[in-house]
Amino acid sequence: QVQLVESGGGSVQAGGSLRISCVLSGWKYGTMAMGWYRQAPGKAREGIAGIDVGSNTVYADSVKGRFTISRDNAGTTLYLQMNSLKSEDTASYYCAASSRINLMESMPNNQELFDYWGKGIQVTVSS
């Protein structure tokens, strides 16, 4: 059974940094494309960062230059380093993995391409 478990969320002041992680377990068929999504209250879930099978990375304009997505060599732990945090970054953050995406040139509009999702963690940025 494939599982994604996020950790590292919490509260931080505006301008600060936070790193969140996601551990993938139960997948035995090589590297998967993975991504981070977030959902603020009253807003739709949006894709903010992705890393494909070849480790190419893509970012939403809202986080480009501030957030960095990466993963360990085993491909089982995904990270999101978040710097220069703003109050508008406050949201629930979700990790997702896809067995169907190989190359990412941008965050996929179709979130259904991601087969597996974590339960999410809260990140709160206070101004």
Backbone as a ProteinNet text record, in pm:
[ID]
protein_1_A
[PRIMARY]
QVQLVESGGGSVQAGGSLRISCVLSGWKYGTMAMGWYRQAPGKAREGIAGIDVGSNTVYADSVKGRFTISRDNAGTTLYLQMNSLKSEDTASYYCAASSRINLMESMPNNQELFDYWGKGIQVTVSS
[TERTIARY]
84.8	0	89.2	68.8	148.9	96.7	189.5	152.5	246.4	192.3	269.8	238.5	343.3	323.4	406.6	337.6	405.2	443.1	546.8	587.2	659	673.9	751.6	670.8	541.3	459.3	462	401.2	395.9	373.2	407	387	521.5	526	648.8	610.7	699.3	673	706.6	641.3	667.8	815.7	869.8	1011.7	1097.1	1037.5	1110.8	1113.2	1170.1	1185.7	1130.5	1095.8	1044.9	1073.7	1106.7	1122.6	1023.9	945.1	852.4	900.1	862.9	908.6	790.7	814.8	711.4	781.6	742.8	802.4	708.9	761.6	688.3	722.6	621.7	645.2	551.2	592.7	507.7	518.8	602.2	617.5	748.7	742.3	858.9	900.8	852.9	871.2	950.2	1044.4	1130.6	1084.9	1151	1124.9	992.5	920.8	795	808.8	731.5	717.5	640.5	681.2	616.5	595.3	506.9	479.8	423.7	424.6	362.7	246.3	133.4	16	-19.6	-97.9	-145.4	-288.1	-357.6	-494.3	-518.5	-547.7	-581.6	-732.5	-778.9	-923	-999.9	-1104.6	-1188.4	-1130.7	-1015.4	-951.8	-932.9	-915.1	-891.6	-748.9	-729.9	-596.8	-512.3	-389.8	-302.1	-168.8	-116.3	15.5	122.2	221.4	321.9	462.4	491.7	625.8	620.6	698.3	701	841	865.5	993	961.6	1016.6	977.6	1076.6	1058.1	1139	1287.1	1316.8	1455.2	1507.9	1430.3	1464.8	1462	1393.9	1368.3	1263	1276.5	1184.6	1105.1	983.5	896.6	831.5	795.7	737.7	625.6	529.2	429.3	493.3	441.7	497.5	492.2	391.6	371.6	483.9	558.4	664	801.9	808.6	936	1036.4	1156.4	1261.3	1261.2	1153.2	1145.2	1143.7	1080.5	1067.7	1157	1207	1288.5	1240.4	1209.6	1169.3	1290.2	1301.5	1411.8	1370.7	1451.4	1426.3	1558.1	1554	1675.9	1708.7	1829.1	1874.7	1788.9	1732.3	1647.9	1511.8	1479.9	1350.6	1234	1263.5	1156.4	1119.5	1202.7	1170.9	1174.2	1065.6	1050.7	1055.6	1121.7	1135	1080.3	1040.3	1009	1069.4	1174.4	1236.1	1165.4	1109.9	1032	1100.9	1144.6	1211.9	1129.1	1162.2	1092	940.9	895.5	753.6	668.1	548.9	452.9	323	241.9	115.6	28.3	40	-40.8	6.2	118.1	161.8	90.8	14	-61	-160.2	-148.4	-232.7	-204.7	-286.4	-254.9	-172.5	-62.8	29.7	20.5	9.1	-8.5	102.8	149	245.8	169.2	215	148.1	251.6	216.5	306.5	230.1	298.4	234.6	317.3	249.6	315	297.7	226.1	192.8	266.4	327.9	398.9	547.3	608.5	753.4	822.4	778	839.9	743.2	794.7	714.8	777.2	699	743	675	568.6	499.4	415.2	360.1	274.2	150.9	119	3.6	-126.6	-207.6	-339.2	-430.9	-412.4	-497.6	-437.8	-491.3	-439.2	-468.2	-559.3	-591.4	-477.5	-379.5	-261.6	-177.4	-199.6	-129.6	-214.8	-154.2	-227.4	-237.4	-137.7	-128.2	-112.2	-177.8	-177.2	-155.6	-82.4	-72.8	-195.3	-201.9	-317.7	-305	-184.8	-164.3	-116.4	-44.9	-1.6	-25.1	-38.7	-69.3	58.8	65.6	171.9	103.4	139.4	79.4	189.4	173.1	270.6	203.5	259	201	280.2	206.7	272.7	298.2
-118.3	0	124.4	210.6	331.8	436.4	495.9	601.3	720.2	837.3	960.2	1026	1058.2	1118.9	1245.7	1358.2	1487.1	1515.8	1596.3	1639.8	1774	1839.8	1962.8	2090.3	2080	2199.8	2272.2	2390.7	2466.2	2613.2	2693.6	2838.3	2908.4	3013.4	3089.5	3233.6	3323.2	3463.6	3496.1	3597	3640.9	3673.8	3631.9	3650.2	3532.4	3442.5	3327.6	3212.5	3101.5	2982.7	2860.1	2761.5	2634.9	2529.8	2409.6	2298.1	2189.4	2148.4	2038.8	1917.5	1800.5	1675.2	1584	1487.8	1388.4	1255.9	1154.4	1022.8	933.1	875.5	781.9	640	556.5	416.3	330.2	204.6	108.3	107.2	193.7	197.1	128.4	28.9	-53.9	-49.5	48.6	44.2	161.3	212.9	318.7	456	556.9	694.7	744.4	816.5	876.5	1028.4	1089.5	1234.6	1269.9	1376.9	1415.7	1566.2	1608.8	1751.3	1795	1923.5	1985.9	2072.5	2054.4	2136	2203.9	2308.4	2373.1	2423.5	2435.5	2484.7	2577	2700.7	2798.9	2796.7	2840.4	2840.7	2918.4	2854.6	2920.5	2925.8	2863.9	2867.6	2726.6	2717.4	2588.7	2541.3	2410.6	2356.3	2390.5	2436.4	2477.1	2404	2371	2309.9	2416	2397.3	2499.7	2454.7	2326.7	2280.6	2133.9	2098.1	1959.5	1916.2	1786.2	1730.2	1603.7	1594.5	1481.1	1365.8	1265	1143.8	1174.9	1272.1	1310.7	1416.2	1444.5	1545.1	1688.6	1711.5	1849.3	1907.7	2034.4	2097.1	2208.7	2225.2	2332.6	2399.3	2527.1	2604.1	2693.2	2715.8	2817.4	2954.5	3052.8	3187.5	3242.4	3199.9	3253.4	3215.3	3110.2	3065.3	3063.1	3090.3	3082.8	3179.5	3129	3211.3	3208.3	3156.6	3150.1	3005.6	2916.2	2776.3	2689	2580.5	2484.2	2344.1	2269.3	2129.8	2041.2	1933.9	1840.3	1705.9	1604.3	1473.6	1401.9	1300.8	1226.1	1133.3	1077.3	992.1	867.9	820.1	701	733.4	861.7	900.4	876.4	855.7	822.9	937.7	1040.5	1155.3	1282.5	1353.6	1478.1	1594	1700.8	1817.7	1941.8	2037.3	2169.8	2270.4	2336.6	2442.9	2572.9	2636.2	2757.2	2873.6	2970.6	3089.2	3214.4	3320	3448.9	3429.3	3358.5	3325	3449.6	3443.7	3553.5	3502.5	3592.5	3551	3475.8	3511	3443.1	3300.6	3258.8	3120.2	3030.4	3089.3	3011.2	2920.1	2790.1	2692.5	2554	2459.6	2318.8	2273.7	2206.2	2162.9	2012.3	1969.1	1828.7	1781	1660.8	1593.4	1500	1489.1	1402.5	1330.7	1212	1132.9	1074.5	1064.5	1016.2	907	799.4	692.3	714.2	820.7	843.6	961	1044.6	1161.6	1130.3	1152.9	1138	1274.1	1358.8	1489.6	1598.7	1693.5	1809.4	1933.5	2005	2135.3	2246.5	2210.5	2301.1	2215.1	2274.8	2196.9	2153	2024.4	1976.1	2041.6	2084.4	2139.3	2030	1908.7	1797.8	1728.9	1758	1698.9	1549.4	1503	1359.9	1275.5	1339	1265.4	1216.4	1276.4	1231.4	1121.8	1002.5	885.8	881.6	937.1	922.4	1059.6	1073.2	1201.1	1177.5	1269.7	1268.3	1334.6	1331.8	1388.8	1539	1590.4	1733.7	1777.8	1889.6	1950.8	2101	2162.8	2305.1	2386.5	2491.5	2591.7	2726.2	2791.7	2920.9	3026.5	3132.6	3241.7	3365.6	3415.2	3532	3656.8	3763.9	3890.1	3978.7
0	0	0	-97.5	-107.5	-9.5	64.2	157.8	144.6	166.6	172.5	305.4	380.9	512.1	521.7	538.9	549.5	694.4	711.5	845	833.6	948.9	952.5	946.9	941.8	938.5	1072.3	1074.2	1198.1	1172.4	1271.1	1262.3	1253.3	1173.4	1154.9	1126.2	1158.9	1130	985.4	935.1	798.1	781.5	669.3	643.4	686	762.3	810.9	712.3	758	673.9	743.3	661.6	713.3	608.3	651.9	558.5	595.5	498.9	519.8	440.2	488.7	428.8	401.4	315.4	282.8	256.4	329.4	312	233	126.5	41.3	82.4	103.5	135.1	52.7	33.1	-35.2	-185.2	-245	-390	-426.4	-518.5	-547.4	-693.1	-768.9	-913.4	-967.9	-889.7	-939.9	-897.1	-955.9	-916.9	-973.8	-892.4	-936.8	-942.6	-1027.7	-1023.1	-896.6	-832	-707.9	-705.7	-619	-613.6	-480.3	-460.9	-344.4	-390.3	-321.7	-344	-212.9	-222.4	-100.1	-120.7	-9	-14.1	104.2	72.7	175.2	197.1	313.2	340.8	234.9	181.9	83.1	-56.3	-76.7	-209.2	-262.4	-392.7	-455.6	-426.8	-431.7	-414	-536	-510.8	-619.6	-611.9	-727.6	-733.8	-726.7	-640.9	-624.6	-664	-656.7	-692.2	-731.4	-831.9	-876.6	-915.5	-908.4	-951.1	-1029.4	-1150.6	-1234.1	-1221.3	-1303.3	-1294.4	-1315.8	-1400.4	-1426.5	-1332.6	-1227.5	-1125.1	-1176.2	-1287.7	-1329.4	-1236.1	-1202.6	-1109.2	-1176	-1129.4	-1178.6	-1059.3	-1076.9	-968.4	-1018.7	-931.3	-959.1	-941.5	-1013.8	-1005.5	-863.7	-788.2	-653.7	-556.8	-589	-496.9	-561.1	-689.9	-761.1	-699.1	-674	-613.4	-462.3	-401.3	-255.3	-205.3	-281.2	-241.2	-327.9	-267.8	-341.1	-310.3	-415.8	-399.8	-426.3	-349.1	-368.9	-311.6	-338.9	-278.3	-257.8	-172.7	-143.8	-259.4	-256.6	-367	-385.1	-278.1	-286.9	-347.9	-354.2	-409.7	-316.7	-189.9	-96	-3.5	1.1	84.9	0.7	3.3	-71.8	26.1	-15.1	70.8	0.8	82.9	30.4	127	83	161.2	126.3	227.7	206.4	276.1	198.7	251	223.6	293.1	274.6	278	378.5	386.6	405.6	346.5	353	414.9	462.8	524.2	423.3	297	194.9	166.7	225.9	214.6	315.5	405	503.1	431.5	459.1	390.5	446.7	405.9	426.3	305.9	333.6	228.7	211.7	85.9	52.9	-39.9	-12.7	-97.7	-191.7	-315.5	-411.8	-497	-544.3	-627.7	-745.5	-858.2	-979.6	-1045.9	-1084.2	-1159.7	-1308.9	-1348.1	-1488.2	-1550.9	-1470.2	-1520.9	-1528.9	-1643.6	-1655.3	-1657.7	-1748.2	-1766.2	-1721.7	-1644.7	-1605.9	-1667.2	-1745.2	-1793.7	-1715.6	-1646.1	-1556.2	-1463.8	-1360	-1271.6	-1350.6	-1345.5	-1422.4	-1378.3	-1476.1	-1442.2	-1388.8	-1440	-1400	-1278.3	-1161.7	-1038.7	-1030.7	-1114	-1112	-1168	-1229	-1274.9	-1157.9	-1041.8	-921.9	-856.1	-846.2	-797	-645.2	-579	-433.8	-368.2	-253.6	-181.3	-32.7	29.5	174.2	234.6	366.3	435.3	456.9	439.5	451.1	588.1	589.4	715	705.2	820.9	824.4	835.5	755	764.7	785.8	894.5	926.5	935.4	858.8	857.5	915.1	1023.3	1089.3	1054.4	1034	994.8	1115.9
[MASK]
+++++++++++++++++++++++++++++++++++++++++++++++++++++++++++++++++++++++++++++++++++++++++++++++++++++++++++++++++++++++++++++++

